[in-house]
PDB file of C-alpha atoms in Angstrom:
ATOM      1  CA  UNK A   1     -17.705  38.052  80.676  1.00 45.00           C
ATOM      2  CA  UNK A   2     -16.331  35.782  82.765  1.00 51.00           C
ATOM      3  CA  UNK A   3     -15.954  36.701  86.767  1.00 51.00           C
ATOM      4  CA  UNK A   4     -12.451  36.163  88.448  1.00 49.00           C
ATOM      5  CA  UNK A   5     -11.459  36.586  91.995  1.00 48.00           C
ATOM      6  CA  UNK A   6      -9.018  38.468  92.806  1.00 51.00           C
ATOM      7  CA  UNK A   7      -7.086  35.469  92.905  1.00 64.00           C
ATOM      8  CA  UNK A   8      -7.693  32.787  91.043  1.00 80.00           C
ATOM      9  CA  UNK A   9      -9.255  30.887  87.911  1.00 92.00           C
ATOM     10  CA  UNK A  10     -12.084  32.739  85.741  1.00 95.00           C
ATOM     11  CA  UNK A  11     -15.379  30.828  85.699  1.00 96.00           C
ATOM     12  CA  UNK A  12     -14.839  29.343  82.582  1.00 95.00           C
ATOM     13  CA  UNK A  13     -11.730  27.689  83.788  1.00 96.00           C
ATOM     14  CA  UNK A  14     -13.443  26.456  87.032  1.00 96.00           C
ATOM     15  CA  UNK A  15     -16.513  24.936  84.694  1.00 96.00           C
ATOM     16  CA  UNK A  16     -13.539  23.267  82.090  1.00 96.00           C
ATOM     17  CA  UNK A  17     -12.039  21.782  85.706  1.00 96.00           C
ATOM     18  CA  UNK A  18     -15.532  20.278  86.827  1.00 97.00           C
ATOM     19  CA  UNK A  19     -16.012  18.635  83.198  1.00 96.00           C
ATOM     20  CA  UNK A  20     -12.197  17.297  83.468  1.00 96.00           C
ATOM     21  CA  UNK A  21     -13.033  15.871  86.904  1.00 95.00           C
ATOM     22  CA  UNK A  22     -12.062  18.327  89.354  1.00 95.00           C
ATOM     23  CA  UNK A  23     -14.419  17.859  91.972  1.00 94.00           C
ATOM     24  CA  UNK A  24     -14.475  20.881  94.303  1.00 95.00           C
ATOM     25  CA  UNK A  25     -14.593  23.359  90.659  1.00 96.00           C
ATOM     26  CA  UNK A  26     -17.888  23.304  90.964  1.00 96.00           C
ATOM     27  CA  UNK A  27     -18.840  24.262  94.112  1.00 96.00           C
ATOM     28  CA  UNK A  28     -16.469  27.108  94.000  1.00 96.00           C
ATOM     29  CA  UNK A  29     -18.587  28.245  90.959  1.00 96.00           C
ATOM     30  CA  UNK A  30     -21.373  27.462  92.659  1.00 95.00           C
ATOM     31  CA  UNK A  31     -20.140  29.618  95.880  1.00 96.00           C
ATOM     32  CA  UNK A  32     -19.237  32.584  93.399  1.00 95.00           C
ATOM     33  CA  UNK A  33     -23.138  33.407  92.532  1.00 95.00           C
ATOM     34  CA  UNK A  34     -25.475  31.474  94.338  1.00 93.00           C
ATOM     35  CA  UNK A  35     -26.517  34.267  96.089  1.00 94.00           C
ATOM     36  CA  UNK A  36     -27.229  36.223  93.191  1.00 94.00           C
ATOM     37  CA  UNK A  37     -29.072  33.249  91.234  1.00 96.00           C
ATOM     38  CA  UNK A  38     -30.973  32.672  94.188  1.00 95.00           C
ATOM     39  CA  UNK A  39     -31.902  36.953  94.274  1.00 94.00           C
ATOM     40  CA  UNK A  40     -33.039  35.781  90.662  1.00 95.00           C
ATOM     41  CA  UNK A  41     -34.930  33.061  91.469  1.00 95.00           C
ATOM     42  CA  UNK A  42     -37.023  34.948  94.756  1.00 94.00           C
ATOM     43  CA  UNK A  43     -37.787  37.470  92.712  1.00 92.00           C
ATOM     44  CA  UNK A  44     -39.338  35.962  89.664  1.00 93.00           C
ATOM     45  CA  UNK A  45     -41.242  33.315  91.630  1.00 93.00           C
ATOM     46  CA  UNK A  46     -42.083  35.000  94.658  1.00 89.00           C
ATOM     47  CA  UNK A  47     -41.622  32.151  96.999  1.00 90.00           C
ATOM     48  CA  UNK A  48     -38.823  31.277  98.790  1.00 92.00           C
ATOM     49  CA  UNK A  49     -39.480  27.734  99.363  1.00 94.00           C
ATOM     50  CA  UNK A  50     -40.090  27.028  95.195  1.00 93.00           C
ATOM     51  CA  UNK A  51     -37.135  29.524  94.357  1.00 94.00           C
ATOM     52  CA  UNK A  52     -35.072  27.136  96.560  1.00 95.00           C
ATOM     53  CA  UNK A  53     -36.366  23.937  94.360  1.00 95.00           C
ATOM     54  CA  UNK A  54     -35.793  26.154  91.569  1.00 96.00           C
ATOM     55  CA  UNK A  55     -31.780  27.105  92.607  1.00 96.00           C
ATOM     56  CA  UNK A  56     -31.117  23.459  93.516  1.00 95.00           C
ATOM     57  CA  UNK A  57     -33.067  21.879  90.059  1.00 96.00           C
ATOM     58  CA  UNK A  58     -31.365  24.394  88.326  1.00 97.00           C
ATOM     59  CA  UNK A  59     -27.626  24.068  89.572  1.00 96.00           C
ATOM     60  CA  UNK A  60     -27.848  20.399  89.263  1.00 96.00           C
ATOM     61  CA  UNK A  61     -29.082  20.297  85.711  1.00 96.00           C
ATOM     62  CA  UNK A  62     -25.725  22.412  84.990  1.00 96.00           C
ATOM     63  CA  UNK A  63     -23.491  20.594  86.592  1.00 96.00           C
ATOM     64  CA  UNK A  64     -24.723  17.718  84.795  1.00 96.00           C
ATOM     65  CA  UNK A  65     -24.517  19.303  81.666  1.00 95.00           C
ATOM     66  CA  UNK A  66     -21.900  21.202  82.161  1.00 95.00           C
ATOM     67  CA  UNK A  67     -19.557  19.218  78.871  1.00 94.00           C
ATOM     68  CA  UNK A  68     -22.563  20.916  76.842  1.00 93.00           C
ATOM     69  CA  UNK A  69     -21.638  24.479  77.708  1.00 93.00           C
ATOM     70  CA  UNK A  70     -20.164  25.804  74.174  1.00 88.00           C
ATOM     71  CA  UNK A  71     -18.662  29.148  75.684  1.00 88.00           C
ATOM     72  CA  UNK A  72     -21.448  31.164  73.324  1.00 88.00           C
ATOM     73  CA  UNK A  73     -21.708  33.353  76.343  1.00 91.00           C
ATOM     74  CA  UNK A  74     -20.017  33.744  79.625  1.00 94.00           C
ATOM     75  CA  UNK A  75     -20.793  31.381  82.296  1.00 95.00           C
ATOM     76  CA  UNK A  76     -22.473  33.647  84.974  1.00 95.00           C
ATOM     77  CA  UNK A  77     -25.338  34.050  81.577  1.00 95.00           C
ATOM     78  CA  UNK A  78     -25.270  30.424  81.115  1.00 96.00           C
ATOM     79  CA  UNK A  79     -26.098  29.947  84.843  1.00 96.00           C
ATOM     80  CA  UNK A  80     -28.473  32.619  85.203  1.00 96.00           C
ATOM     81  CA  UNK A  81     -30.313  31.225  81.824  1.00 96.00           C
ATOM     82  CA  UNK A  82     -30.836  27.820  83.696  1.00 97.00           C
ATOM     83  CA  UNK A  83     -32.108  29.365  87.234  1.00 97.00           C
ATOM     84  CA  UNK A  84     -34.905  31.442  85.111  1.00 96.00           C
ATOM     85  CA  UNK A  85     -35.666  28.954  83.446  1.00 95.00           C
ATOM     86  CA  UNK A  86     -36.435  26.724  86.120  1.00 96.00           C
ATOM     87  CA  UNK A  87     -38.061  29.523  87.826  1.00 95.00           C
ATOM     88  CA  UNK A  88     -40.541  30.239  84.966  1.00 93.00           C
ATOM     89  CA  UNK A  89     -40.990  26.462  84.990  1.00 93.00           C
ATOM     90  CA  UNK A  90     -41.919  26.030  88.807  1.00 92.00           C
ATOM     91  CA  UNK A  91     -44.205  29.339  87.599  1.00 90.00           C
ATOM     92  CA  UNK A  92     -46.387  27.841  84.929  1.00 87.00           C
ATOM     93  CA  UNK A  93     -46.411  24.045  87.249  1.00 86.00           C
ATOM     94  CA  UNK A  94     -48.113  26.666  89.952  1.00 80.00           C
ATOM     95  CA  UNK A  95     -50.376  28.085  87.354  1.00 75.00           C
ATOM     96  CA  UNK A  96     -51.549  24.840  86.331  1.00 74.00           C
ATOM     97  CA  UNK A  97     -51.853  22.908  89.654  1.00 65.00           C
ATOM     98  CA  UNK A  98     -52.481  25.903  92.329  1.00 58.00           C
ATOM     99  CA  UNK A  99     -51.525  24.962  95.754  1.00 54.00           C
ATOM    100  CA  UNK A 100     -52.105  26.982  99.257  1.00 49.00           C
ATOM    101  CA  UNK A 101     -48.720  28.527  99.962  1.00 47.00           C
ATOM    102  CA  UNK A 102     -46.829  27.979 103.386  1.00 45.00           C
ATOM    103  CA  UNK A 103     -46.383  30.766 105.382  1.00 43.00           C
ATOM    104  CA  UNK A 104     -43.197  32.347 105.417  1.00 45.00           C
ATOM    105  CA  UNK A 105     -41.066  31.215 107.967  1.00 41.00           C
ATOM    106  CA  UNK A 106     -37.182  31.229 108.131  1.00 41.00           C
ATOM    107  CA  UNK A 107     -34.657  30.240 106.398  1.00 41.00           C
ATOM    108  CA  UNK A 108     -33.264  26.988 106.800  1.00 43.00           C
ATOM    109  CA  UNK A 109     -29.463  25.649 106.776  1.00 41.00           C
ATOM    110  CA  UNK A 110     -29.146  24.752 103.551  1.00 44.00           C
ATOM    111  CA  UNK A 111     -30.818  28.443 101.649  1.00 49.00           C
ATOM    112  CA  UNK A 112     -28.281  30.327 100.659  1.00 52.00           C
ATOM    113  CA  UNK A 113     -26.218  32.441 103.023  1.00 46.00           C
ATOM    114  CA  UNK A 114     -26.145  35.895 101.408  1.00 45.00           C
ATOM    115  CA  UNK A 115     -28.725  38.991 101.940  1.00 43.00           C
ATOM    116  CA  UNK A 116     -31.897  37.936 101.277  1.00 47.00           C
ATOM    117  CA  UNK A 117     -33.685  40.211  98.689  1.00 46.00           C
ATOM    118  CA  UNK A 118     -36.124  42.189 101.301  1.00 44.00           C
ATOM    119  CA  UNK A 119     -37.215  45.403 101.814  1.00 40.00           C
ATOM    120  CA  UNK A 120     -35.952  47.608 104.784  1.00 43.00           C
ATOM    121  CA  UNK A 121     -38.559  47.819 107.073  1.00 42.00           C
ATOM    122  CA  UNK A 122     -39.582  51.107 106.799  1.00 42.00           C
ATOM    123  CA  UNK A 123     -40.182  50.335 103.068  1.00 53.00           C
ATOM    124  CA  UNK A 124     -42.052  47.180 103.883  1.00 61.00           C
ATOM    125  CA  UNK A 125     -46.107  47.656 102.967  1.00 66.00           C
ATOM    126  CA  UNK A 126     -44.554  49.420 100.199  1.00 71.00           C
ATOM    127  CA  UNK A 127     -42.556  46.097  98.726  1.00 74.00           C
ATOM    128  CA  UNK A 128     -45.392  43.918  99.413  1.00 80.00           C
ATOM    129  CA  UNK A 129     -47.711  46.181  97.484  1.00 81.00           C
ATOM    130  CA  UNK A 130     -44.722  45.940  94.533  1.00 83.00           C
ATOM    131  CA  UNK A 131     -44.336  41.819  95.288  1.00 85.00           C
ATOM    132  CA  UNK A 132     -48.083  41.484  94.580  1.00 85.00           C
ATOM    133  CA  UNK A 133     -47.862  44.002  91.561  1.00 88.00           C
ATOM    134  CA  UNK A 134     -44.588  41.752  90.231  1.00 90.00           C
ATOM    135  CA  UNK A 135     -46.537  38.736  90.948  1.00 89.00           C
ATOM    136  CA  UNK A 136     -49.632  39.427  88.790  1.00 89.00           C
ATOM    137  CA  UNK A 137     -47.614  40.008  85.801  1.00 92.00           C
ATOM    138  CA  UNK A 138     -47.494  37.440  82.611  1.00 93.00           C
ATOM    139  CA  UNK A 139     -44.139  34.868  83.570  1.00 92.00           C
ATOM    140  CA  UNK A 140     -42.212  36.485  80.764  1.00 94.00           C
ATOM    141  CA  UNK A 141     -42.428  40.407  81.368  1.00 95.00           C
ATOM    142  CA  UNK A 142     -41.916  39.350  85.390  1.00 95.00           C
ATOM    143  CA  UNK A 143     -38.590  37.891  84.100  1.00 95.00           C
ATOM    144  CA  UNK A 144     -37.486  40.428  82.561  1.00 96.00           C
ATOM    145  CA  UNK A 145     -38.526  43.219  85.025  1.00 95.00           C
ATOM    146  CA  UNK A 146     -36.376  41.460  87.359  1.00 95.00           C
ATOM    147  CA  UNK A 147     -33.700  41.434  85.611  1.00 95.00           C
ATOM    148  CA  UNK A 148     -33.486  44.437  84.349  1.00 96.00           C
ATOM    149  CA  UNK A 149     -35.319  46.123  86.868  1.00 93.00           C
ATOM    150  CA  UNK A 150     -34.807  44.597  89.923  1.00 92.00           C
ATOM    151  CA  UNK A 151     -31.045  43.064  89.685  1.00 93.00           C
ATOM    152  CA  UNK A 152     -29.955  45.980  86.900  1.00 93.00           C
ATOM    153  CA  UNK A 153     -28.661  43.511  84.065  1.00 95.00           C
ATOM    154  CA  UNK A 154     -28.143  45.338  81.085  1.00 96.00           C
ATOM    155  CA  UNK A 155     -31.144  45.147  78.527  1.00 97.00           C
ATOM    156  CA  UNK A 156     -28.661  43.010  76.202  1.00 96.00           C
ATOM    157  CA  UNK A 157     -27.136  40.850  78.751  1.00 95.00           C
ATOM    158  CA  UNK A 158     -31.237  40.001  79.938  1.00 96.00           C
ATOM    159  CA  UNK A 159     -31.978  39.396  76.614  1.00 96.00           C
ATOM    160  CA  UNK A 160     -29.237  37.004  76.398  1.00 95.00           C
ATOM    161  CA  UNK A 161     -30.046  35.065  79.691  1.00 95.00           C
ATOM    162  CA  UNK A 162     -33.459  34.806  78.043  1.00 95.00           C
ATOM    163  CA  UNK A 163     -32.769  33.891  74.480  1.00 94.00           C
ATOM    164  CA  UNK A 164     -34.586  36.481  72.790  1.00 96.00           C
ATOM    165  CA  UNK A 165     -34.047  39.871  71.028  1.00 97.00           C
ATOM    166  CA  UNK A 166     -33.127  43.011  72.665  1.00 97.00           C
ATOM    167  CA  UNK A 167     -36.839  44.680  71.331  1.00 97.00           C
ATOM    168  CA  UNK A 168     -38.518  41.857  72.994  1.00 97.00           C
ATOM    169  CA  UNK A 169     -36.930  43.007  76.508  1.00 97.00           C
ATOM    170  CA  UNK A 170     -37.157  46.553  75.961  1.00 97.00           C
ATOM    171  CA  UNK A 171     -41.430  45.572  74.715  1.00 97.00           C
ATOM    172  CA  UNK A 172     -41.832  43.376  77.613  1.00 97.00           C
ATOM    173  CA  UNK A 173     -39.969  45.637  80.011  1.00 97.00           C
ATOM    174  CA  UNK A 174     -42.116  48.400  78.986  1.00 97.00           C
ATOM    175  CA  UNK A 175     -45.665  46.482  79.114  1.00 96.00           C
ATOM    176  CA  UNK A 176     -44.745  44.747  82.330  1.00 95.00           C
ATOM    177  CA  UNK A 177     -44.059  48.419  83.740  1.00 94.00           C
ATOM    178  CA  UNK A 178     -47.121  49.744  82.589  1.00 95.00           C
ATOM    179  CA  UNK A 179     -49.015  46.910  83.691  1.00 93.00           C
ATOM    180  CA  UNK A 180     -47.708  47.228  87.665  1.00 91.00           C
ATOM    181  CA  UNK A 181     -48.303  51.153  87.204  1.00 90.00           C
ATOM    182  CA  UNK A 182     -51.759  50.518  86.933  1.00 89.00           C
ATOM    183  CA  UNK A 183     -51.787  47.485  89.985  1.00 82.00           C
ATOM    184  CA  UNK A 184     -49.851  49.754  92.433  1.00 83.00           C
ATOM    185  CA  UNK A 185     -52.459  52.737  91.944  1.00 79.00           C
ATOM    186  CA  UNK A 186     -55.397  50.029  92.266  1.00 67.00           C
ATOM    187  CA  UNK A 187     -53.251  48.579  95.339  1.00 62.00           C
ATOM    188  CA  UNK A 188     -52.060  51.552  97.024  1.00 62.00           C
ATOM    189  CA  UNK A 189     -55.806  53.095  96.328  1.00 62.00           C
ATOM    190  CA  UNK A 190     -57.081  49.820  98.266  1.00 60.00           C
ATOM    191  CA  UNK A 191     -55.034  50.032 100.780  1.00 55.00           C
ATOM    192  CA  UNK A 192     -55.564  53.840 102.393  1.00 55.00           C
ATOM    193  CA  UNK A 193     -59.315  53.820 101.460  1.00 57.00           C
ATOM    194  CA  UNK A 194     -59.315  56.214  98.366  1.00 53.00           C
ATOM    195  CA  UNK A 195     -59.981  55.917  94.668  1.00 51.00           C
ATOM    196  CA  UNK A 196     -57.093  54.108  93.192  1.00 47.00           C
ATOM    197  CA  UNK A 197     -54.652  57.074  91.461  1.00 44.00           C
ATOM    198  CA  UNK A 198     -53.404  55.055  88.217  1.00 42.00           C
ATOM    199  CA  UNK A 199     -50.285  55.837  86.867  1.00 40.00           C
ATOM    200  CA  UNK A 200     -49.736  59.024  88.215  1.00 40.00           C
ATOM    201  CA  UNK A 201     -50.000  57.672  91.734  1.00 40.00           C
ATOM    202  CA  UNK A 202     -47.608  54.920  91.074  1.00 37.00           C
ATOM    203  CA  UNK A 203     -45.049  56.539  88.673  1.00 36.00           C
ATOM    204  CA  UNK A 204     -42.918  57.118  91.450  1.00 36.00           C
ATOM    205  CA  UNK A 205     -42.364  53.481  92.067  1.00 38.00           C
ATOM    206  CA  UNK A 206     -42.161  51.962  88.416  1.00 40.00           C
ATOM    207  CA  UNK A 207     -39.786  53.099  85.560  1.00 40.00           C
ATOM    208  CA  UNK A 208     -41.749  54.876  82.899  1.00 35.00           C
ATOM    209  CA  UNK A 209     -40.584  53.786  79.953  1.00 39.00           C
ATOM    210  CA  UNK A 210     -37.659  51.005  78.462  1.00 41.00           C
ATOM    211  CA  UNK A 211     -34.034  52.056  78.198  1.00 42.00           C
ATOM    212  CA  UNK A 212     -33.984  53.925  81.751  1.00 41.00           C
ATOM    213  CA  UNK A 213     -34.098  51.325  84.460  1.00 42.00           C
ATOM    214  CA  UNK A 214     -34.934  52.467  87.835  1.00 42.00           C
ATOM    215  CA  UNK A 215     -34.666  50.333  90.956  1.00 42.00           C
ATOM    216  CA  UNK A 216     -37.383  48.903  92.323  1.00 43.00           C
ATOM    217  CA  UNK A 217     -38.235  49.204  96.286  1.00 40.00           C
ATOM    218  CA  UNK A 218     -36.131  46.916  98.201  1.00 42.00           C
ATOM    219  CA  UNK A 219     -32.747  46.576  98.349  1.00 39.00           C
ATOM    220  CA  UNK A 220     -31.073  45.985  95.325  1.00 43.00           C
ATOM    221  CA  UNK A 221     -28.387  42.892  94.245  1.00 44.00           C
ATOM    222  CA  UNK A 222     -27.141  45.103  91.854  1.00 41.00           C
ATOM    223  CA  UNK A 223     -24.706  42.852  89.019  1.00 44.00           C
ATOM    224  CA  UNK A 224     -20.946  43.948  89.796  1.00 43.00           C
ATOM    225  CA  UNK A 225     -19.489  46.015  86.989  1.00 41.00           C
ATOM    226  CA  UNK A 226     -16.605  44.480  85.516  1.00 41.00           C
TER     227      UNK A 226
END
């Protein structure tokens, strides 16, 4: 569906503007869900300096390639199909060519001005025991946990964004849940000293099972109804 302001043009008609040469209809499409694509990004790469490179790679690619957009699907899935993309891309350069990562510092000028997926800090250990759990999982079951999961897009609308079926999302949901059950009772278990407790120690942090989505720990960019 395409997202309209209160007042103003849908997204559609901003990306028909930008292809007929209006030159600020981008950026006002761009200004619409950056924040969220960004959320995306963070979240499936787990770096904020790559997500960045991912964001910016992916926003120009669609603004150059914007006449190509065939209105299959609404815009906002369009965009968010490009930003994974180049997320899971920046994912498998890392994989191949592992580099030391930077320490986290702050966020410069030009990273995108809206909340920041964190935790609150009384949740804190407990979303950097998640972020490493969401980090060791396979590039294409982290996607869609974080869709789904993390930024509550419906199963159908993820499955979109990604190009495959529904069953895929609802299969890869469900192994990438069981496989951070398993971390976060290993992790937890290392990290107070006892025997890690499996699933039953982390079921109270990961959805059981496809179909019933529960947030993870953090605060949630949850997708606007419309």
């Amino acid at each position: 569906m395409n997202t309209v302001d209160s007042v103003g043009p849908s997204d559609a008609d901003l990306l028909r503007a930008h292809v007929d040469g209006d030159r600020d209809a981008f950026g006002e499409l761009v200004r619409r869900h950056r924040d969220r694509l960004w959320a995306v990004a963070l979240r499936t790469i787990g770096d904020r300096e790559e997500a960045a490179d991912a964001v910016q790679d992916a926003l120009l690619s669609a603004h150059r390639n914007a006449a190509r957009f065939r209105g299959d699907s609404a815009v906002t899935t369009w965009l968010h199909r490009i930003v994974v993309n180049a997320s899971l891309d920046r994912i498998r350069r890392r994989q191949a060519h592992p580099t030391v990562p930077l320490p986290d510092g702050s966020r410069s000028d030009d990273r995108p001005s809206g909340v920041e997926p964190a935790a609150p800090a009384a949740d804190h250990d407990t979303a950097l025991v998640v972020r490493q759990a969401l980090a060791a999982l396979p590039a294409d079951q982290r996607a869609a946990i974080v869709l789904v999961d993390i930024q509550g897009y419906p199963v159908a609308e993820a499955a979109e964004i990604l190009e495959v079926a529904v069953g895929t999302i609802k299969s890869r949901c469900a192994r990438g849940r069981a496989r951070m059950a398993l971390a976060l009772g290993d992790l937890r278990g290392r990290d107070h000293g006892h025997p890690p407790a499996g699933n039953q120690d982390a079921a109270e942090t990961v959805p059981s099972g496809p179909g019933t989505p529960q947030p993870l720990p953090g605060p949630h960019d949850r997708r606007d109804q419309k």
